[in-house]
Tab-separated table of N, CA, C and O in Angstrom:
chain	number	residue	atom	x	y	z
A	1	MET	N	11.364	94.988	-0.539
A	1	MET	CA	11.974	94.354	-1.688
A	1	MET	C	13.266	93.645	-1.298
A	1	MET	O	13.550	92.560	-1.808
A	2	ASN	N	14.037	94.260	-0.419
A	2	ASN	CA	15.294	93.630	-0.009
A	2	ASN	C	15.052	92.336	0.749
A	2	ASN	O	15.793	91.369	0.577
A	3	VAL	N	14.032	92.330	1.579
A	3	VAL	CA	13.731	91.118	2.348
A	3	VAL	C	13.295	89.995	1.423
A	3	VAL	O	13.718	88.844	1.587
A	4	SER	N	12.473	90.296	0.437
A	4	SER	CA	12.041	89.257	-0.491
A	4	SER	C	13.212	88.717	-1.308
A	4	SER	O	13.277	87.514	-1.572
A	5	MET	N	14.139	89.562	-1.682
A	5	MET	CA	15.326	89.098	-2.410
A	5	MET	C	16.197	88.212	-1.521
A	5	MET	O	16.803	87.248	-2.003
A	6	GLU	N	16.271	88.538	-0.237
A	6	GLU	CA	17.023	87.686	0.683
A	6	GLU	C	16.389	86.303	0.777
A	6	GLU	O	17.101	85.294	0.799
A	7	TYR	N	15.057	86.241	0.820
A	7	TYR	CA	14.372	84.955	0.865
A	7	TYR	C	14.580	84.159	-0.417
A	7	TYR	O	14.783	82.940	-0.382
A	8	VAL	N	14.534	84.840	-1.553
A	8	VAL	CA	14.749	84.163	-2.833
A	8	VAL	C	16.171	83.608	-2.911
A	8	VAL	O	16.384	82.460	-3.338
A	9	MET	N	17.134	84.389	-2.481
A	9	MET	CA	18.525	83.930	-2.521
A	9	MET	C	18.757	82.782	-1.540
A	9	MET	O	19.484	81.833	-1.848
A	10	ALA	N	18.126	82.841	-0.380
A	10	ALA	CA	18.254	81.744	0.585
A	10	ALA	C	17.626	80.475	0.030
A	10	ALA	O	18.198	79.378	0.166
A	11	ALA	N	16.473	80.610	-0.603
A	11	ALA	CA	15.809	79.436	-1.190
A	11	ALA	C	16.651	78.847	-2.311
A	11	ALA	O	16.781	77.616	-2.425
A	12	ALA	N	17.232	79.690	-3.151
A	12	ALA	CA	18.078	79.199	-4.241
A	12	ALA	C	19.316	78.491	-3.691
A	12	ALA	O	19.748	77.463	-4.238
A	13	THR	N	19.861	79.008	-2.613
A	13	THR	CA	21.022	78.374	-1.998
A	13	THR	C	20.668	77.009	-1.427
A	13	THR	O	21.411	76.035	-1.604
A	14	VAL	N	19.527	76.925	-0.761
A	14	VAL	CA	19.098	75.654	-0.179
A	14	VAL	C	18.809	74.637	-1.281
A	14	VAL	O	19.219	73.469	-1.183
A	15	VAL	N	18.126	75.048	-2.339
A	15	VAL	CA	17.840	74.137	-3.453
A	15	VAL	C	19.142	73.661	-4.087
A	15	VAL	O	19.302	72.474	-4.390
A	16	GLY	N	20.091	74.554	-4.270
A	16	GLY	CA	21.383	74.169	-4.838
A	16	GLY	C	22.139	73.197	-3.958
A	16	GLY	O	22.719	72.215	-4.442
A	17	ALA	N	22.123	73.438	-2.656
A	17	ALA	CA	22.809	72.540	-1.724
A	17	ALA	C	22.136	71.174	-1.705
A	17	ALA	O	22.818	70.136	-1.733
A	18	PHE	N	20.799	71.155	-1.673
A	18	PHE	CA	20.081	69.882	-1.684
A	18	PHE	C	20.301	69.135	-2.998
A	18	PHE	O	20.411	67.907	-3.008
A	19	ALA	N	20.369	69.856	-4.111
A	19	ALA	CA	20.617	69.209	-5.404
A	19	ALA	C	22.021	68.607	-5.440
A	19	ALA	O	22.209	67.500	-5.970
A	20	PHE	N	22.986	69.298	-4.873
A	20	PHE	CA	24.347	68.769	-4.816
A	20	PHE	C	24.390	67.505	-3.974
A	20	PHE	O	24.984	66.488	-4.381
A	21	ILE	N	23.755	67.548	-2.807
A	21	ILE	CA	23.720	66.378	-1.931
A	21	ILE	C	23.025	65.212	-2.635
A	21	ILE	O	23.502	64.063	-2.586
A	22	THR	N	21.921	65.502	-3.305
A	22	THR	CA	21.196	64.465	-4.041
A	22	THR	C	22.066	63.850	-5.127
A	22	THR	O	22.129	62.627	-5.275
A	23	ALA	N	22.748	64.684	-5.900
A	23	ALA	CA	23.592	64.181	-6.983
A	23	ALA	C	24.728	63.318	-6.449
A	23	ALA	O	25.036	62.257	-7.020
A	24	VAL	N	25.334	63.725	-5.352
A	24	VAL	CA	26.427	62.944	-4.776
A	24	VAL	C	25.916	61.596	-4.275
A	24	VAL	O	26.534	60.555	-4.527
A	25	ILE	N	24.780	61.608	-3.582
A	25	ILE	CA	24.227	60.349	-3.069
A	25	ILE	C	23.863	59.408	-4.219
A	25	ILE	O	24.165	58.211	-4.183
A	26	VAL	N	23.226	59.932	-5.253
A	26	VAL	CA	22.815	59.089	-6.382
A	26	VAL	C	24.031	58.526	-7.107
A	26	VAL	O	24.065	57.335	-7.448
A	27	GLN	N	25.043	59.349	-7.335
A	27	GLN	CA	26.220	58.874	-8.058
A	27	GLN	C	26.988	57.817	-7.284
A	27	GLN	O	27.589	56.930	-7.886
A	28	THR	N	26.955	57.906	-5.957
A	28	THR	CA	27.707	56.923	-5.172
A	28	THR	C	26.911	55.658	-4.875
A	28	THR	O	27.512	54.633	-4.560
A	29	THR	N	25.586	55.724	-4.982
A	29	THR	CA	24.788	54.546	-4.620
A	29	THR	C	24.085	53.875	-5.789
A	29	THR	O	23.474	52.825	-5.596
A	30	LYS	N	24.161	54.426	-6.973
A	30	LYS	CA	23.366	53.867	-8.069
A	30	LYS	C	23.838	52.494	-8.540
A	30	LYS	O	23.091	51.786	-9.187
A	31	GLU	N	25.044	52.103	-8.206
A	31	GLU	CA	25.551	50.790	-8.608
A	31	GLU	C	25.476	49.766	-7.493
A	31	GLU	O	25.995	48.662	-7.639
A	32	LEU	N	24.825	50.085	-6.397
A	32	LEU	CA	24.653	49.106	-5.327
A	32	LEU	C	23.744	47.985	-5.813
A	32	LEU	O	22.889	48.189	-6.669
A	33	PRO	N	23.915	46.787	-5.259
A	33	PRO	CA	23.148	45.638	-5.764
A	33	PRO	C	21.636	45.849	-5.798
A	33	PRO	O	20.977	45.463	-6.748
A	34	GLY	N	21.062	46.464	-4.799
A	34	GLY	CA	19.613	46.649	-4.783
A	34	GLY	C	19.132	47.753	-5.704
A	34	GLY	O	17.988	47.759	-6.146
A	35	LEU	N	19.995	48.702	-6.013
A	35	LEU	CA	19.601	49.860	-6.817
A	35	LEU	C	20.030	49.770	-8.272
A	35	LEU	O	19.619	50.592	-9.092
A	36	ALA	N	20.856	48.795	-8.608
A	36	ALA	CA	21.383	48.697	-9.971
A	36	ALA	C	20.296	48.420	-10.997
A	36	ALA	O	20.402	48.836	-12.151
A	37	ASN	N	19.228	47.747	-10.597
A	37	ASN	CA	18.160	47.405	-11.537
A	37	ASN	C	17.128	48.514	-11.691
A	37	ASN	O	16.306	48.459	-12.601
A	38	LEU	N	17.146	49.502	-10.806
A	38	LEU	CA	16.181	50.597	-10.871
A	38	LEU	C	16.677	51.698	-11.805
A	38	LEU	O	17.889	51.912	-11.922
A	39	PRO	N	15.762	52.422	-12.433
A	39	PRO	CA	16.189	53.561	-13.252
A	39	PRO	C	16.834	54.643	-12.376
A	39	PRO	O	16.375	54.905	-11.259
A	40	THR	N	17.886	55.253	-12.881
A	40	THR	CA	18.605	56.261	-12.112
A	40	THR	C	17.714	57.457	-11.793
A	40	THR	O	17.828	58.049	-10.713
A	41	ASN	N	16.805	57.813	-12.699
A	41	ASN	CA	15.914	58.944	-12.432
A	41	ASN	C	14.986	58.657	-11.257
A	41	ASN	O	14.669	59.565	-10.485
A	42	LEU	N	14.545	57.413	-11.117
A	42	LEU	CA	13.693	57.058	-9.980
A	42	LEU	C	14.479	57.138	-8.676
A	42	LEU	O	13.978	57.657	-7.672
A	43	VAL	N	15.703	56.643	-8.695
A	43	VAL	CA	16.559	56.731	-7.509
A	43	VAL	C	16.809	58.193	-7.158
A	43	VAL	O	16.763	58.580	-5.986
A	44	ALA	N	17.029	59.027	-8.163
A	44	ALA	CA	17.266	60.452	-7.919
A	44	ALA	C	16.024	61.132	-7.350
A	44	ALA	O	16.135	61.976	-6.450
A	45	LEU	N	14.851	60.783	-7.840
A	45	LEU	CA	13.614	61.381	-7.335
A	45	LEU	C	13.383	61.012	-5.874
A	45	LEU	O	13.093	61.886	-5.046
A	46	VAL	N	13.528	59.749	-5.553
A	46	VAL	CA	13.326	59.312	-4.166
A	46	VAL	C	14.373	59.940	-3.250
A	46	VAL	O	14.062	60.393	-2.141
A	47	THR	N	15.605	60.010	-3.723
A	47	THR	CA	16.667	60.626	-2.928
A	47	THR	C	16.406	62.109	-2.712
A	47	THR	O	16.588	62.625	-1.600
A	48	ALA	N	15.975	62.815	-3.743
A	48	ALA	CA	15.688	64.245	-3.614
A	48	ALA	C	14.555	64.485	-2.624
A	48	ALA	O	14.622	65.412	-1.803
A	49	GLU	N	13.527	63.653	-2.689
A	49	GLU	CA	12.418	63.792	-1.734
A	49	GLU	C	12.905	63.533	-0.310
A	49	GLU	O	12.550	64.267	0.620
A	50	ALA	N	13.715	62.498	-0.130
A	50	ALA	CA	14.218	62.169	1.210
A	50	ALA	C	15.118	63.274	1.750
A	50	ALA	O	15.003	63.666	2.923
A	51	VAL	N	15.999	63.796	0.905
A	51	VAL	CA	16.898	64.866	1.338
A	51	VAL	C	16.101	66.110	1.709
A	51	VAL	O	16.375	66.768	2.729
A	52	THR	N	15.093	66.440	0.923
A	52	THR	CA	14.297	67.636	1.186
A	52	THR	C	13.487	67.499	2.475
A	52	THR	O	13.456	68.420	3.299
A	53	ILE	N	12.859	66.363	2.670
A	53	ILE	CA	12.064	66.166	3.886
A	53	ILE	C	12.976	66.101	5.115
A	53	ILE	O	12.659	66.675	6.163
A	54	CYS	N	14.120	65.440	4.994
A	54	CYS	CA	15.068	65.420	6.114
A	54	CYS	C	15.602	66.820	6.411
A	54	CYS	O	15.813	67.170	7.579
A	55	GLY	N	15.811	67.616	5.380
A	55	GLY	CA	16.231	69.000	5.586
A	55	GLY	C	15.181	69.810	6.316
A	55	GLY	O	15.498	70.629	7.193
A	56	LEU	N	13.914	69.593	5.971
A	56	LEU	CA	12.819	70.269	6.670
A	56	LEU	C	12.782	69.877	8.137
A	56	LEU	O	12.678	70.736	9.016
A	57	VAL	N	12.898	68.586	8.412
A	57	VAL	CA	12.864	68.120	9.797
A	57	VAL	C	14.065	68.656	10.581
A	57	VAL	O	13.933	69.076	11.737
A	58	ALA	N	15.231	68.678	9.950
A	58	ALA	CA	16.420	69.208	10.614
A	58	ALA	C	16.264	70.694	10.916
A	58	ALA	O	16.611	71.159	12.015
A	59	TYR	N	15.740	71.460	9.963
A	59	TYR	CA	15.540	72.886	10.197
A	59	TYR	C	14.492	73.123	11.278
A	59	TYR	O	14.651	74.008	12.121
A	60	SER	N	13.426	72.335	11.266
A	60	SER	CA	12.387	72.482	12.287
A	60	SER	C	12.938	72.155	13.670
A	60	SER	O	12.576	72.805	14.656
A	61	SER	N	13.790	71.165	13.751
A	61	SER	CA	14.422	70.836	15.023
A	61	SER	C	15.352	71.954	15.473
A	61	SER	O	15.384	72.316	16.652
A	62	TYR	N	16.112	72.515	14.529
A	62	TYR	CA	17.038	73.595	14.839
A	62	TYR	C	16.299	74.846	15.310
A	62	TYR	O	16.714	75.499	16.266
A	63	SER	N	15.204	75.173	14.652
A	63	SER	CA	14.476	76.402	14.989
A	63	SER	C	13.387	76.168	16.035
A	63	SER	O	12.664	77.103	16.376
A	64	ALA	N	13.261	74.954	16.531
A	64	ALA	CA	12.296	74.593	17.572
A	64	ALA	C	10.864	74.919	17.149
A	64	ALA	O	10.084	75.473	17.914
A	65	THR	N	10.521	74.567	15.923
A	65	THR	CA	9.151	74.741	15.436
A	65	THR	C	8.539	73.371	15.164
A	65	THR	O	9.249	72.386	14.993
A	66	ASN	N	7.239	73.336	15.126
A	66	ASN	CA	6.528	72.093	14.834
A	66	ASN	C	6.459	71.859	13.328
A	66	ASN	O	6.343	72.807	12.553
A	67	VAL	N	6.513	70.604	12.938
A	67	VAL	CA	6.335	70.236	11.534
A	67	VAL	C	4.848	69.996	11.319
A	67	VAL	O	4.269	69.102	11.928
A	68	LEU	N	4.243	70.787	10.461
A	68	LEU	CA	2.829	70.666	10.167
A	68	LEU	C	2.633	69.985	8.821
A	68	LEU	O	3.578	69.843	8.035
A	69	TRP	N	1.412	69.594	8.515
A	69	TRP	CA	1.149	68.835	7.299
A	69	TRP	C	1.505	69.623	6.051
A	69	TRP	O	1.996	69.062	5.082
A	70	TYR	N	1.256	70.927	6.066
A	70	TYR	CA	1.552	71.702	4.863
A	70	TYR	C	3.047	71.954	4.706
A	70	TYR	O	3.504	72.257	3.606
A	71	HIS	N	3.821	71.810	5.772
A	71	HIS	CA	5.278	71.865	5.631
A	71	HIS	C	5.771	70.644	4.852
A	71	HIS	O	6.631	70.763	3.964
A	72	ILE	N	5.215	69.482	5.188
A	72	ILE	CA	5.579	68.256	4.473
A	72	ILE	C	5.141	68.345	3.012
A	72	ILE	O	5.894	67.967	2.101
A	73	ALA	N	3.935	68.871	2.764
A	73	ALA	CA	3.456	69.020	1.380
A	73	ALA	C	4.366	69.965	0.598
A	73	ALA	O	4.704	69.696	-0.563
A	74	SER	N	4.783	71.050	1.221
A	74	SER	CA	5.705	71.981	0.556
A	74	SER	C	7.056	71.336	0.304
A	74	SER	O	7.679	71.561	-0.743
A	75	ALA	N	7.520	70.515	1.240
A	75	ALA	CA	8.797	69.833	1.062
A	75	ALA	C	8.737	68.834	-0.086
A	75	ALA	O	9.714	68.670	-0.819
A	76	VAL	N	7.591	68.179	-0.259
A	76	VAL	CA	7.442	67.242	-1.384
A	76	VAL	C	7.500	68.001	-2.706
A	76	VAL	O	8.168	67.566	-3.656
A	77	ILE	N	6.826	69.139	-2.783
A	77	ILE	CA	6.872	69.955	-4.006
A	77	ILE	C	8.295	70.458	-4.252
A	77	ILE	O	8.797	70.403	-5.380
A	78	CYS	N	8.958	70.910	-3.211
A	78	CYS	CA	10.342	71.367	-3.358
A	78	CYS	C	11.272	70.215	-3.726
A	78	CYS	O	12.281	70.425	-4.405
A	79	GLY	N	10.915	68.996	-3.302
A	79	GLY	CA	11.711	67.825	-3.675
A	79	GLY	C	11.729	67.604	-5.177
A	79	GLY	O	12.744	67.200	-5.735
A	80	PHE	N	10.606	67.893	-5.836
A	80	PHE	CA	10.584	67.800	-7.301
A	80	PHE	C	11.506	68.848	-7.935
A	80	PHE	O	12.172	68.564	-8.932
A	81	ILE	N	11.549	70.023	-7.364
A	81	ILE	CA	12.441	71.065	-7.883
A	81	ILE	C	13.896	70.645	-7.679
A	81	ILE	O	14.728	70.799	-8.584
A	82	VAL	N	14.203	70.111	-6.509
A	82	VAL	CA	15.560	69.624	-6.244
A	82	VAL	C	15.919	68.507	-7.220
A	82	VAL	O	17.032	68.468	-7.754
A	83	TYR	N	14.976	67.614	-7.479
A	83	TYR	CA	15.210	66.533	-8.449
A	83	TYR	C	15.513	67.098	-9.835
A	83	TYR	O	16.426	66.634	-10.508
A	84	MET	N	14.737	68.098	-10.249
A	84	MET	CA	14.954	68.697	-11.573
A	84	MET	C	16.338	69.334	-11.662
A	84	MET	O	17.029	69.186	-12.677
A	85	VAL	N	16.748	70.032	-10.625
A	85	VAL	CA	18.062	70.670	-10.644
A	85	VAL	C	19.166	69.621	-10.605
A	85	VAL	O	20.156	69.730	-11.333
A	86	ALA	N	18.998	68.588	-9.790
A	86	ALA	CA	20.043	67.571	-9.638
A	86	ALA	C	20.249	66.742	-10.894
A	86	ALA	O	21.353	66.286	-11.167
A	87	THR	N	19.193	66.527	-11.667
A	87	THR	CA	19.314	65.671	-12.856
A	87	THR	C	19.421	66.460	-14.150
A	87	THR	O	19.363	65.876	-15.223
A	88	GLY	N	19.567	67.752	-14.070
A	88	GLY	CA	19.665	68.550	-15.279
A	88	GLY	C	18.337	68.714	-15.980
A	88	GLY	O	18.285	68.972	-17.175
A	89	GLY	N	17.263	68.564	-15.261
A	89	GLY	CA	15.930	68.652	-15.839
A	89	GLY	C	15.549	70.035	-16.311
A	89	GLY	O	14.616	70.193	-17.092
A	90	TRP	N	16.264	71.053	-15.850
A	90	TRP	CA	15.938	72.408	-16.292
A	90	TRP	C	16.186	72.573	-17.781
A	90	TRP	O	15.492	73.332	-18.452
A	91	GLU	N	17.190	71.861	-18.300
A	91	GLU	CA	17.430	71.931	-19.739
A	91	GLU	C	16.265	71.318	-20.505
A	91	GLU	O	15.848	71.829	-21.541
A	92	LYS	N	15.722	70.218	-19.986
A	92	LYS	CA	14.562	69.595	-20.618
A	92	LYS	C	13.356	70.521	-20.559
A	92	LYS	O	12.631	70.689	-21.546
A	93	LEU	N	13.150	71.132	-19.401
A	93	LEU	CA	12.036	72.060	-19.235
A	93	LEU	C	12.198	73.282	-20.139
A	93	LEU	O	11.242	73.747	-20.753
A	94	ASN	N	13.411	73.780	-20.244
A	94	ASN	CA	13.673	74.925	-21.121
A	94	ASN	C	13.459	74.548	-22.582
A	94	ASN	O	12.944	75.354	-23.366
A	95	ALA	N	13.825	73.333	-22.965
A	95	ALA	CA	13.605	72.896	-24.345
A	95	ALA	C	12.118	72.844	-24.667
A	95	ALA	O	11.692	73.257	-25.752
A	96	ILE	N	11.329	72.353	-23.722
A	96	ILE	CA	9.878	72.339	-23.927
A	96	ILE	C	9.348	73.760	-24.031
A	96	ILE	O	8.513	74.070	-24.885
A	97	TRP	N	9.835	74.641	-23.190
A	97	TRP	CA	9.403	76.041	-23.202
A	97	TRP	C	9.746	76.702	-24.533
A	97	TRP	O	8.951	77.439	-25.104
A	98	GLN	N	10.952	76.427	-25.035
A	98	GLN	CA	11.374	77.011	-26.301
A	98	GLN	C	10.568	76.459	-27.472
A	98	GLN	O	10.325	77.173	-28.451
A	99	ARG	N	10.166	75.206	-27.415
A	99	ARG	CA	9.371	74.615	-28.488
A	99	ARG	C	7.989	75.236	-28.586
A	99	ARG	O	7.402	75.285	-29.655
A	100	THR	N	7.462	75.710	-27.471
A	100	THR	CA	6.139	76.327	-27.489
A	100	THR	C	6.194	77.730	-28.077
A	100	THR	O	5.166	78.289	-28.426
A	101	LYS	N	7.370	78.303	-28.134
A	101	LYS	CA	7.586	79.661	-28.665
A	101	LYS	C	6.769	80.702	-27.898
A	101	LYS	O	6.294	81.678	-28.450
A	102	PHE	N	6.590	80.478	-26.605
A	102	PHE	CA	5.837	81.410	-25.770
A	102	PHE	C	6.738	82.588	-25.420
A	102	PHE	O	7.827	82.409	-24.882
A	103	THR	N	6.306	83.786	-25.716
A	103	THR	CA	7.105	84.969	-25.433
A	103	THR	C	6.581	85.763	-24.255
A	103	THR	O	7.254	86.642	-23.752
A	104	GLY	N	5.378	85.490	-23.831
A	104	GLY	CA	4.816	86.220	-22.718
A	104	GLY	C	4.079	87.479	-23.146
A	104	GLY	O	3.463	88.151	-22.345
A	105	ARG	N	4.165	87.812	-24.399
A	105	ARG	CA	3.480	89.011	-24.937
A	105	ARG	C	2.398	88.575	-25.924
A	105	ARG	O	2.542	87.595	-26.611
A	106	GLN	N	1.382	89.372	-25.963
A	106	GLN	CA	0.295	89.027	-26.891
A	106	GLN	C	0.116	90.076	-27.934
A	106	GLN	O	0.416	91.172	-27.865
């Protein structure tokens, strides 16, 4: 149980750090001439995916492991989570959850 909690806390820390990096990059680059016409959410999504995949490659280089196809697939899925955290999407997701009135009990 302790090991699984350590993994959960490490994952939460990495997601938080990636979301912070994503938010900083988006806030500083969203007014650039090429990006000013694009929706900010699209820029944030692409940035979150890039940050997550670059983080995977950096970690794989650091730990001297090979990057396999399912690592990239997992990084893409995690990129969506980073995007949600960076753009405040959890509040939107929670609002949808609350509207369904799902309690988990039957």
